[in-house]
PDB file of C-alpha atoms and ligand atoms in Angstrom:
ATOM      1  CA  UNK A   1     -51.045  49.815 -10.085  1.00 90.00           C
ATOM      2  CA  UNK A   2     -49.764  51.910  -7.178  1.00 97.00           C
ATOM      3  CA  UNK A   3     -49.932  55.698  -7.223  1.00 97.00           C
ATOM      4  CA  UNK A   4     -47.026  57.320  -5.384  1.00 98.00           C
ATOM      5  CA  UNK A   5     -47.350  60.950  -4.353  1.00 98.00           C
ATOM      6  CA  UNK A   6     -44.186  62.972  -3.947  1.00 98.00           C
ATOM      7  CA  UNK A   7     -43.580  66.652  -3.220  1.00 98.00           C
ATOM      8  CA  UNK A   8     -42.371  69.091  -0.633  1.00 98.00           C
ATOM      9  CA  UNK A   9     -43.700  69.237   2.935  1.00 96.00           C
ATOM     10  CA  UNK A  10     -47.122  70.847   2.914  1.00 94.00           C
ATOM     11  CA  UNK A  11     -47.895  70.064  -0.716  1.00 96.00           C
ATOM     12  CA  UNK A  12     -50.918  68.024   0.383  1.00 95.00           C
ATOM     13  CA  UNK A  13     -49.660  64.461  -0.150  1.00 97.00           C
ATOM     14  CA  UNK A  14     -51.415  62.971   2.867  1.00 97.00           C
ATOM     15  CA  UNK A  15     -54.736  64.808   2.511  1.00 96.00           C
ATOM     16  CA  UNK A  16     -54.892  64.321  -1.247  1.00 97.00           C
ATOM     17  CA  UNK A  17     -53.640  60.730  -1.066  1.00 98.00           C
ATOM     18  CA  UNK A  18     -56.239  59.674   1.471  1.00 98.00           C
ATOM     19  CA  UNK A  19     -59.061  61.173  -0.601  1.00 97.00           C
ATOM     20  CA  UNK A  20     -57.835  59.707  -3.900  1.00 97.00           C
ATOM     21  CA  UNK A  21     -57.549  56.272  -2.287  1.00 97.00           C
ATOM     22  CA  UNK A  22     -61.078  56.532  -0.958  1.00 96.00           C
ATOM     23  CA  UNK A  23     -62.502  57.575  -4.330  1.00 95.00           C
ATOM     24  CA  UNK A  24     -60.662  54.832  -6.219  1.00 94.00           C
ATOM     25  CA  UNK A  25     -61.295  52.164  -3.538  1.00 95.00           C
ATOM     26  CA  UNK A  26     -57.551  51.691  -3.104  1.00 96.00           C
ATOM     27  CA  UNK A  27     -55.603  51.242   0.115  1.00 98.00           C
ATOM     28  CA  UNK A  28     -53.794  54.275   1.509  1.00 98.00           C
ATOM     29  CA  UNK A  29     -50.278  54.281   2.918  1.00 98.00           C
ATOM     30  CA  UNK A  30     -48.399  57.208   4.443  1.00 98.00           C
ATOM     31  CA  UNK A  31     -44.690  56.456   4.771  1.00 98.00           C
ATOM     32  CA  UNK A  32     -44.142  58.863   7.683  1.00 98.00           C
ATOM     33  CA  UNK A  33     -46.962  57.235   9.639  1.00 97.00           C
ATOM     34  CA  UNK A  34     -45.558  53.765   8.941  1.00 98.00           C
ATOM     35  CA  UNK A  35     -42.109  54.772  10.153  1.00 98.00           C
ATOM     36  CA  UNK A  36     -43.562  56.386  13.286  1.00 98.00           C
ATOM     37  CA  UNK A  37     -45.465  53.184  13.987  1.00 97.00           C
ATOM     38  CA  UNK A  38     -42.486  50.914  13.382  1.00 96.00           C
ATOM     39  CA  UNK A  39     -40.181  53.047  15.548  1.00 97.00           C
ATOM     40  CA  UNK A  40     -42.893  53.855  18.078  1.00 98.00           C
ATOM     41  CA  UNK A  41     -41.703  57.481  18.009  1.00 97.00           C
ATOM     42  CA  UNK A  42     -42.753  60.704  16.304  1.00 96.00           C
ATOM     43  CA  UNK A  43     -40.780  61.903  13.274  1.00 96.00           C
ATOM     44  CA  UNK A  44     -39.591  64.770  15.416  1.00 95.00           C
ATOM     45  CA  UNK A  45     -38.200  62.436  18.095  1.00 97.00           C
ATOM     46  CA  UNK A  46     -36.572  60.181  15.496  1.00 98.00           C
ATOM     47  CA  UNK A  47     -34.705  63.182  14.038  1.00 97.00           C
ATOM     48  CA  UNK A  48     -33.853  64.483  17.491  1.00 97.00           C
ATOM     49  CA  UNK A  49     -32.646  61.210  18.972  1.00 98.00           C
ATOM     50  CA  UNK A  50     -31.188  59.348  15.979  1.00 97.00           C
ATOM     51  CA  UNK A  51     -30.537  62.034  13.366  1.00 98.00           C
ATOM     52  CA  UNK A  52     -31.684  62.580   9.782  1.00 98.00           C
ATOM     53  CA  UNK A  53     -29.497  59.877   8.284  1.00 98.00           C
ATOM     54  CA  UNK A  54     -31.103  57.199  10.446  1.00 98.00           C
ATOM     55  CA  UNK A  55     -34.530  58.366   9.248  1.00 98.00           C
ATOM     56  CA  UNK A  56     -33.403  58.298   5.588  1.00 98.00           C
ATOM     57  CA  UNK A  57     -32.198  54.730   5.941  1.00 98.00           C
ATOM     58  CA  UNK A  58     -35.519  53.790   7.571  1.00 98.00           C
ATOM     59  CA  UNK A  59     -37.279  55.248   4.533  1.00 98.00           C
ATOM     60  CA  UNK A  60     -35.051  53.199   2.226  1.00 98.00           C
ATOM     61  CA  UNK A  61     -35.698  50.039   4.207  1.00 98.00           C
ATOM     62  CA  UNK A  62     -39.433  50.713   4.021  1.00 98.00           C
ATOM     63  CA  UNK A  63     -39.266  50.956   0.221  1.00 98.00           C
ATOM     64  CA  UNK A  64     -37.342  47.713  -0.040  1.00 97.00           C
ATOM     65  CA  UNK A  65     -39.181  45.638   2.552  1.00 97.00           C
ATOM     66  CA  UNK A  66     -42.728  47.001   2.533  1.00 97.00           C
ATOM     67  CA  UNK A  67     -43.603  49.220  -0.413  1.00 98.00           C
ATOM     68  CA  UNK A  68     -42.225  46.833  -3.038  1.00 97.00           C
ATOM     69  CA  UNK A  69     -44.828  44.252  -1.998  1.00 97.00           C
ATOM     70  CA  UNK A  70     -47.809  46.583  -2.305  1.00 97.00           C
ATOM     71  CA  UNK A  71     -50.383  46.524  -5.075  1.00 96.00           C
ATOM     72  CA  UNK A  72     -53.245  48.900  -5.745  1.00 96.00           C
ATOM     73  CA  UNK A  73     -52.252  51.438  -3.098  1.00 97.00           C
ATOM     74  CA  UNK A  74     -52.003  55.201  -2.974  1.00 98.00           C
ATOM     75  CA  UNK A  75     -48.712  55.927  -1.227  1.00 98.00           C
ATOM     76  CA  UNK A  76     -47.899  59.342   0.259  1.00 98.00           C
ATOM     77  CA  UNK A  77     -44.182  59.754   0.775  1.00 98.00           C
ATOM     78  CA  UNK A  78     -42.212  61.974   3.142  1.00 98.00           C
ATOM     79  CA  UNK A  79     -40.913  65.056   1.309  1.00 98.00           C
ATOM     80  CA  UNK A  80     -37.299  63.909   1.263  1.00 98.00           C
ATOM     81  CA  UNK A  81     -37.852  60.280   0.335  1.00 98.00           C
ATOM     82  CA  UNK A  82     -37.501  60.467  -3.482  1.00 98.00           C
ATOM     83  CA  UNK A  83     -34.401  62.677  -3.280  1.00 98.00           C
ATOM     84  CA  UNK A  84     -32.208  60.310  -1.240  1.00 98.00           C
ATOM     85  CA  UNK A  85     -29.752  57.971  -2.985  1.00 98.00           C
ATOM     86  CA  UNK A  86     -31.559  56.074  -5.776  1.00 98.00           C
ATOM     87  CA  UNK A  87     -34.955  56.089  -4.045  1.00 98.00           C
ATOM     88  CA  UNK A  88     -36.642  57.712  -7.051  1.00 98.00           C
ATOM     89  CA  UNK A  89     -35.579  54.801  -9.254  1.00 98.00           C
ATOM     90  CA  UNK A  90     -36.795  52.309  -6.630  1.00 98.00           C
ATOM     91  CA  UNK A  91     -40.118  54.109  -6.262  1.00 98.00           C
ATOM     92  CA  UNK A  92     -40.594  54.145 -10.043  1.00 98.00           C
ATOM     93  CA  UNK A  93     -40.378  50.372 -10.045  1.00 98.00           C
ATOM     94  CA  UNK A  94     -43.304  50.271  -7.599  1.00 97.00           C
ATOM     95  CA  UNK A  95     -45.789  52.607  -9.218  1.00 97.00           C
ATOM     96  CA  UNK A  96     -46.636  55.776 -11.054  1.00 96.00           C
ATOM     97  CA  UNK A  97     -44.927  58.764  -9.447  1.00 98.00           C
ATOM     98  CA  UNK A  98     -47.077  61.878  -9.213  1.00 98.00           C
ATOM     99  CA  UNK A  99     -45.444  65.136  -8.117  1.00 98.00           C
ATOM    100  CA  UNK A 100     -47.741  67.530  -6.262  1.00 98.00           C
ATOM    101  CA  UNK A 101     -46.240  70.830  -7.327  1.00 98.00           C
ATOM    102  CA  UNK A 102     -46.860  73.992  -5.319  1.00 97.00           C
ATOM    103  CA  UNK A 103     -45.236  77.435  -4.978  1.00 96.00           C
ATOM    104  CA  UNK A 104     -43.318  78.049  -1.767  1.00 96.00           C
ATOM    105  CA  UNK A 105     -45.402  81.165  -1.027  1.00 95.00           C
ATOM    106  CA  UNK A 106     -48.637  79.166  -1.006  1.00 94.00           C
ATOM    107  CA  UNK A 107     -47.131  76.268   0.872  1.00 92.00           C
ATOM    108  CA  UNK A 108     -45.691  78.364   3.699  1.00 91.00           C
ATOM    109  CA  UNK A 109     -49.142  79.761   4.470  1.00 91.00           C
ATOM    110  CA  UNK A 110     -50.678  76.279   4.626  1.00 89.00           C
ATOM    111  CA  UNK A 111     -48.056  74.235   6.393  1.00 89.00           C
ATOM    112  CA  UNK A 112     -47.837  73.295  10.035  1.00 87.00           C
ATOM    113  CA  UNK A 113     -44.252  73.113  11.324  1.00 87.00           C
ATOM    114  CA  UNK A 114     -45.372  70.808  14.113  1.00 86.00           C
ATOM    115  CA  UNK A 115     -43.629  67.426  13.839  1.00 88.00           C
ATOM    116  CA  UNK A 116     -41.630  68.708  10.834  1.00 94.00           C
ATOM    117  CA  UNK A 117     -37.995  69.001  11.927  1.00 95.00           C
ATOM    118  CA  UNK A 118     -36.934  70.388   8.544  1.00 96.00           C
ATOM    119  CA  UNK A 119     -39.496  73.186   8.617  1.00 95.00           C
ATOM    120  CA  UNK A 120     -38.416  74.951  11.785  1.00 93.00           C
ATOM    121  CA  UNK A 121     -36.527  77.711   9.983  1.00 94.00           C
ATOM    122  CA  UNK A 122     -38.378  79.153   7.017  1.00 94.00           C
ATOM    123  CA  UNK A 123     -35.276  80.369   5.150  1.00 96.00           C
ATOM    124  CA  UNK A 124     -33.617  76.971   5.404  1.00 96.00           C
ATOM    125  CA  UNK A 125     -36.869  75.322   4.330  1.00 96.00           C
ATOM    126  CA  UNK A 126     -37.008  77.543   1.243  1.00 97.00           C
ATOM    127  CA  UNK A 127     -33.417  76.624   0.346  1.00 98.00           C
ATOM    128  CA  UNK A 128     -34.310  72.955   0.666  1.00 98.00           C
ATOM    129  CA  UNK A 129     -37.391  73.515  -1.477  1.00 98.00           C
ATOM    130  CA  UNK A 130     -35.271  75.049  -4.244  1.00 98.00           C
ATOM    131  CA  UNK A 131     -32.690  72.297  -4.006  1.00 98.00           C
ATOM    132  CA  UNK A 132     -35.289  69.527  -4.316  1.00 98.00           C
ATOM    133  CA  UNK A 133     -37.207  70.936  -7.288  1.00 96.00           C
ATOM    134  CA  UNK A 134     -35.140  69.174  -9.953  1.00 97.00           C
ATOM    135  CA  UNK A 135     -35.429  65.859  -8.155  1.00 98.00           C
ATOM    136  CA  UNK A 136     -39.221  66.108  -7.961  1.00 98.00           C
ATOM    137  CA  UNK A 137     -39.427  67.018 -11.665  1.00 98.00           C
ATOM    138  CA  UNK A 138     -38.247  63.473 -12.486  1.00 98.00           C
ATOM    139  CA  UNK A 139     -41.708  62.204 -11.542  1.00 98.00           C
ATOM    140  CA  UNK A 140     -43.863  60.478 -14.168  1.00 97.00           C
ATOM    141  CA  UNK A 141     -46.567  63.137 -13.826  1.00 97.00           C
ATOM    142  CA  UNK A 142     -46.690  66.676 -12.449  1.00 97.00           C
ATOM    143  CA  UNK A 143     -49.917  68.020 -10.929  1.00 96.00           C
ATOM    144  CA  UNK A 144     -50.545  71.539  -9.679  1.00 95.00           C
ATOM    145  CA  UNK A 145     -51.350  71.243  -5.988  1.00 95.00           C
ATOM    146  CA  UNK A 146     -51.582  74.953  -5.239  1.00 93.00           C
ATOM    147  CA  UNK A 147     -55.240  75.375  -6.133  1.00 92.00           C
ATOM    148  CA  UNK A 148     -58.523  73.778  -5.296  1.00 94.00           C
ATOM    149  CA  UNK A 149     -58.285  70.416  -3.509  1.00 95.00           C
ATOM    150  CA  UNK A 150     -61.042  68.773  -5.562  1.00 95.00           C
ATOM    151  CA  UNK A 151     -59.268  69.822  -8.746  1.00 95.00           C
ATOM    152  CA  UNK A 152     -55.996  68.254  -7.614  1.00 96.00           C
ATOM    153  CA  UNK A 153     -57.820  65.044  -6.725  1.00 96.00           C
ATOM    154  CA  UNK A 154     -59.658  64.809 -10.039  1.00 94.00           C
ATOM    155  CA  UNK A 155     -56.424  65.334 -11.990  1.00 95.00           C
ATOM    156  CA  UNK A 156     -54.861  62.368 -10.174  1.00 95.00           C
ATOM    157  CA  UNK A 157     -57.933  60.213 -10.682  1.00 94.00           C
ATOM    158  CA  UNK A 158     -57.705  60.840 -14.438  1.00 91.00           C
ATOM    159  CA  UNK A 159     -54.110  59.621 -14.363  1.00 87.00           C
ATOM    160  CA  UNK A 160     -55.155  56.394 -12.715  1.00 76.00           C
ATOM    161  CA  UNK A 161     -56.669  55.301 -16.050  1.00 71.00           C
ATOM    162  CA  UNK A 162     -53.337  55.605 -17.816  1.00 54.00           C
ATOM    163  CA  UNK A 163     -51.273  52.455 -18.358  1.00 50.00           C
TER     164      UNK A 163
HETATM  165  C1  LIG B   1     -39.356  65.535   5.369  1.00 85.49           C
HETATM  166  C2  LIG B   1     -40.717  65.566   5.202  1.00 85.49           C
HETATM  167  C3  LIG B   1     -41.648  65.026   6.191  1.00 85.49           C
HETATM  168  C4  LIG B   1     -40.994  63.903   6.979  1.00 85.49           C
HETATM  169  C5  LIG B   1     -39.722  64.387   7.580  1.00 85.49           C
HETATM  170  C6  LIG B   1     -38.716  64.872   6.529  1.00 85.49           C
HETATM  171  C7  LIG B   1     -38.480  66.135   4.344  1.00 85.49           C
HETATM  172  O1  LIG B   1     -42.809  64.513   5.543  1.00 85.49           O
HETATM  173  O2  LIG B   1     -40.745  62.796   6.180  1.00 85.49           O
HETATM  174  O3  LIG B   1     -40.028  65.422   8.474  1.00 85.49           O
HETATM  175  O4  LIG B   1     -37.283  65.834   4.316  1.00 85.49           O
HETATM  176  O5  LIG B   1     -39.001  66.886   3.489  1.00 85.49           O
HETATM  177  P1  LIG B   1     -43.976  65.440   4.871  1.00 85.49           P
HETATM  178  O6  LIG B   1     -43.497  65.787   3.501  1.00 85.49           O
HETATM  179  O7  LIG B   1     -45.153  64.540   4.845  1.00 85.49           O
HETATM  180  O8  LIG B   1     -44.153  66.613   5.762  1.00 85.49           O
END
C-alpha cells in the first residue's frame, strides 16, 4: 500500500514523509523533487518561466505516468496537487490519502518562502489556504500536524496497519 501525504505548504509533508518511510522501510517520493529533477529546474524557475498551469499539468502527468506504478511508497505531494482537476480521485486510486492538517498561524511561523512561488505574499497565501481546506478534507484520514513531530509520525504509522 502507498501512503500519500497531502496538505498545505509548510504542513510537514516532506519531513514527516521521509521519517515515516524510514520507520516503515518503505521508499520515499517527493513529487516536487521529482518534477524539479525531470525539468532540471527549481519549482521557482518552472513557475517563473512556464507558469503555474504548466506545473499543474506536470503534476498530473507524474500521477499518471509515475505514481500509478508505485507500490509500498510514502509519497509527499506538492500542496496544490490534490486540488487540481480530478487529481484527488486519481491519487485515491494509488494509495491511502493522509491530510496533514495545521493552523495557518502555526504554519506561517514554520514555513520558508524560499522556492515557494505561492508563498511570497502572506495574505494571498492565507486566502489560498482557506480555499483549499475543503479539498484537503476529502482525504481518507486527517492527522494533526501542528504539534510534536514524533506524534504526527506515530499517528501515520498506526494508519499503515489499516486495510
Ligand atoms: C504548491 C506547493 C509547493 C509546490 C509549488 C506549489 C502549492 O509544494 O508544489 O510551489 O500550490 O501549494 P509544498 O507543499 O511541498 O511546499
